[in-house]
C-alpha positions as a Python dict, from the first residue, in 0.01 Angstrom:
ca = {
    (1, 'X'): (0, 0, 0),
    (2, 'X'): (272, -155, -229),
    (3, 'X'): (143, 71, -533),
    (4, 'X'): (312, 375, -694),
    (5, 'X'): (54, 681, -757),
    (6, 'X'): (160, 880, -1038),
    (7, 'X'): (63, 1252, -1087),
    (8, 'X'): (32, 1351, -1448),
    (9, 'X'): (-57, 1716, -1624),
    (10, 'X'): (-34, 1819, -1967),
    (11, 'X'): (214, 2019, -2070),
    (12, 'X'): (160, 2384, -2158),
    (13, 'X'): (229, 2313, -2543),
    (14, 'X'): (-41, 2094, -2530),
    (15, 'X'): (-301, 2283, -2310),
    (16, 'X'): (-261, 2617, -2502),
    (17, 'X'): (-353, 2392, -2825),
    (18, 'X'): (-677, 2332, -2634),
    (19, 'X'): (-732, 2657, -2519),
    (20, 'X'): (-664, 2832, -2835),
    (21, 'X'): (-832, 2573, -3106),
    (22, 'X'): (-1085, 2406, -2853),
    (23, 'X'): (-950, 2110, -2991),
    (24, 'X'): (-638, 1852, -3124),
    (25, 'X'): (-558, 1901, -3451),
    (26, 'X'): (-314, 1702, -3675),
    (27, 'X'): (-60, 1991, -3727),
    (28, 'X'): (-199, 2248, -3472),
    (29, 'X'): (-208, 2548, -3716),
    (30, 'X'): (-451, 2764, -3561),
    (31, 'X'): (-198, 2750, -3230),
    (32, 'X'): (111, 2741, -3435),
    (33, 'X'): (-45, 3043, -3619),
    (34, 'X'): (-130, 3210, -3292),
    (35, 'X'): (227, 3159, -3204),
    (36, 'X'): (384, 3298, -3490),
    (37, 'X'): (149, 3609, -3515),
    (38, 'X'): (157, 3717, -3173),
    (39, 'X'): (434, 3599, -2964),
    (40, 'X'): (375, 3820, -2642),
    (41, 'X'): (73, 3696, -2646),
    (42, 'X'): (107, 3344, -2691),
    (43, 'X'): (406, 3343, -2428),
    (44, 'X'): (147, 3489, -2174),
    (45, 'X'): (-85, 3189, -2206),
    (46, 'X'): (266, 2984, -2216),
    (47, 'X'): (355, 3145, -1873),
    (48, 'X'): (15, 3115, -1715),
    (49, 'X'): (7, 2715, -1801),
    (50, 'X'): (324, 2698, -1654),
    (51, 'X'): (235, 2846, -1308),
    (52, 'X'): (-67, 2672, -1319),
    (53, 'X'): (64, 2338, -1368),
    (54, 'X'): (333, 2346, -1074),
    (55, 'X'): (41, 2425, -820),
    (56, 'X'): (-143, 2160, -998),
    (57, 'X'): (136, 1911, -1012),
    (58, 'X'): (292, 2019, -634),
    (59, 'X'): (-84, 2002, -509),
    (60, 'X'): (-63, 1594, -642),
    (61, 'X'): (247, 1545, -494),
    (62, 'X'): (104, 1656, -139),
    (63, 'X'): (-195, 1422, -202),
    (64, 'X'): (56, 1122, -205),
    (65, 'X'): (215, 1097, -594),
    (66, 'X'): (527, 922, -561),
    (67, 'X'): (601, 1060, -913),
    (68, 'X'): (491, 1277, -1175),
    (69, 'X'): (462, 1300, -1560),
    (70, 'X'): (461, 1593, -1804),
    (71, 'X'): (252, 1443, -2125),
    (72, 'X'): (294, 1668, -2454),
    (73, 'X'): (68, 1536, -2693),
    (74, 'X'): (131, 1743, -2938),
    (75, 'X'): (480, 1833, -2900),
    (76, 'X'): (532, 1658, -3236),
    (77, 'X'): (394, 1892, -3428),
    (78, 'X'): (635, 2239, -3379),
    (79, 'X'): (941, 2314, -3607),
    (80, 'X'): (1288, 2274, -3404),
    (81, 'X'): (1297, 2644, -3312),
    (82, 'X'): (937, 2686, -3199),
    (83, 'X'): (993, 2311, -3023),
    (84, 'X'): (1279, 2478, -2832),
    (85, 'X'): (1052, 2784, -2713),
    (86, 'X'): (667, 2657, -2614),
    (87, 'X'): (823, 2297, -2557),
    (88, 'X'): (1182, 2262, -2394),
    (89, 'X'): (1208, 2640, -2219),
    (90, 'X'): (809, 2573, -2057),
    (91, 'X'): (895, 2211, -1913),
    (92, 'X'): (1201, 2297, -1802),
    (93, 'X'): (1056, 2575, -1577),
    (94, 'X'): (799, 2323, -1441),
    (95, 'X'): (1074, 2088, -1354),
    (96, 'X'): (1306, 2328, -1168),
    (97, 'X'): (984, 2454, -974),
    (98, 'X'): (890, 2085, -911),
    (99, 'X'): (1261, 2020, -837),
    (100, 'X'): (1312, 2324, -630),
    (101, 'X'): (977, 2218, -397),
    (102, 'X'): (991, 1845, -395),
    (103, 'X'): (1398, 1722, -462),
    (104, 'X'): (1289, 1386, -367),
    (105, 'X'): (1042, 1312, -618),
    (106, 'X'): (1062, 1223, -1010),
    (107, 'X'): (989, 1371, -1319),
    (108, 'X'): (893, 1219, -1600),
    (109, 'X'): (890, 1389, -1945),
    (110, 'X'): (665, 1301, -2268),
    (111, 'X'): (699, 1470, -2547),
    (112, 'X'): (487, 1268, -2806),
    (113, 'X'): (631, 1310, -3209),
    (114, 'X'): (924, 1489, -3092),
    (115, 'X'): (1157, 1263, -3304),
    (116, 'X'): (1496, 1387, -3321),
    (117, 'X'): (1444, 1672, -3069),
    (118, 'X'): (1405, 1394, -2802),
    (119, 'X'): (1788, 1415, -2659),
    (120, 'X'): (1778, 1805, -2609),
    (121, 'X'): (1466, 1783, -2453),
    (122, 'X'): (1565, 1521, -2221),
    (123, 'X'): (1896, 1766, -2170),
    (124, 'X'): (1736, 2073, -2150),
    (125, 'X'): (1452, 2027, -1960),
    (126, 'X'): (1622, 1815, -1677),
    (127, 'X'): (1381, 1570, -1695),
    (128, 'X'): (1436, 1217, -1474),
    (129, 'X'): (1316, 997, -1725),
    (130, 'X'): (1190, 1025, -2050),
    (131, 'X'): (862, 846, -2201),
    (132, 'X'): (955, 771, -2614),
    (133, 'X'): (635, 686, -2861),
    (134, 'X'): (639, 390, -3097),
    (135, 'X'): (762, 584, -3376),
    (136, 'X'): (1112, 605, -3212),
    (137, 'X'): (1348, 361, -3295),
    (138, 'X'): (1503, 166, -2974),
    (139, 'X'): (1822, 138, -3062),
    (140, 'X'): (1855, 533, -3199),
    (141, 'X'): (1719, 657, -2853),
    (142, 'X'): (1944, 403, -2646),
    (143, 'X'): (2271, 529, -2878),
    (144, 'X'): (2124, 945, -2863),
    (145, 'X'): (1971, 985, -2539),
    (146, 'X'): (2172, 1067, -2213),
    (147, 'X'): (2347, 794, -2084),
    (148, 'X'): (2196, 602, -1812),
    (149, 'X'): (1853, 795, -1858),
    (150, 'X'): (1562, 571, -1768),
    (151, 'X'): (1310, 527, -2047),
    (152, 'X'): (944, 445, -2051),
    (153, 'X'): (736, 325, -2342),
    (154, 'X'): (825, 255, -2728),
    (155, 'X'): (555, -2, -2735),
    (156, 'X'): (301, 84, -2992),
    (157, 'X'): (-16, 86, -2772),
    (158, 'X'): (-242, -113, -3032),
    (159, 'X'): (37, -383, -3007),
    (160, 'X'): (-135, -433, -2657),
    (161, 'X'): (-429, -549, -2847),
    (162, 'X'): (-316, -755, -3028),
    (163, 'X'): (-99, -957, -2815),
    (164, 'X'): (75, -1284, -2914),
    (165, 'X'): (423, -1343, -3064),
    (166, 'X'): (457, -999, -3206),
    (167, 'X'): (380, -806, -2850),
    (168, 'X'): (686, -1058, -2736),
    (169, 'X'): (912, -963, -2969),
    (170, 'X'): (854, -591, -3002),
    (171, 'X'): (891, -590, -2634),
    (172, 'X'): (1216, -837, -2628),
    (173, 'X'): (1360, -541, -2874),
    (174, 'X'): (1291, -257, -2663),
    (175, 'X'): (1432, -436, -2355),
    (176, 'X'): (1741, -604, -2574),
    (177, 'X'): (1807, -188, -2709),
    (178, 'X'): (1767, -47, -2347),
    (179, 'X'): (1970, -369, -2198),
    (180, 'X'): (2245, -103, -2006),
}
């Protein structure tokens, strides 16, 4: 008692880079390839991930998460209108199936490297809060993003590490940027 469970999944971006390479790549070609080269094809894996990962997600919710978080990896890695199509349109159909099922409970987007694509996603998808990567700068994502959208993250993780003075202040900046 007194703890929050999470649920987590990838997203389907992020899965189908799996299931088509076997493996994370920096850029993704051989599923960005796979994407340009046969896009009923690709869509169909898109689709399947998507059912998938409500019954997987809804199944974690039943079990007792409190809240749950779409992580895409390698969402950074897709041009704006590919981002738009195997990113935004695939989470946003998990959340409204989430939504539709559970109203009560949060969702949580992640779209690692998506940069400047961040406050459509965050739009489009319908997201509850959004998780932002180190690369993003605080005080572009508290001026871009919805207003009032909670935010997780920012930190760089190896900052963790390190500790000291500089964890302090990287965190006091986040915080200060996100102050409202």
């Amino acid at each position: 008692a007194g703890k929050t469970m999470l649920g987590f999944a990838g997203s389907p971006w992020t899965v189908a880079t799996y299931m088509v390479a076997g493996e994370g790549s920096r850029d993704q070609h051989e599923t960005r390839a796979m994407a340009y080269r046969d896009r009923a094809g690709f869509q169909a894996i898109i689709d399947a991930i998507v059912g998938v990962t409500v019954e997987y997600l809804a199944g974690q919710i039943m079990a007792g998460a409190e809240a749950v978080q779409l992580f895409d990896s390698w969402a950074g890695s897709l041009a704006p209108a590919e981002f738009e199509r195997w990113v935004i349109a695939p989470n946003a159909a998990i959340v409204s199936a989430i939504r539709e099922r559970f109203p009560q409970v949060p969702i949580i987007g992640f779209p690692k490297g998506a940069g400047e694509k961040l406050p459509a996603y965050a739009r489009e998808t319908g997201v509850d809060a959004l998780g932002i990567d180190e690369t993003i700068d605080p005080l572009w994502a508290a001026r871009e993003l919805p207003a009032g959208l909670p935010v997780q993250g920012n930190l760089d993780p190896l900052l963790l590490l390190a500790g000291g003075d500089e964890l302090d202040r990287q965190a006091r900046r986040v915080l200060d940027a996100f102050a409202d």
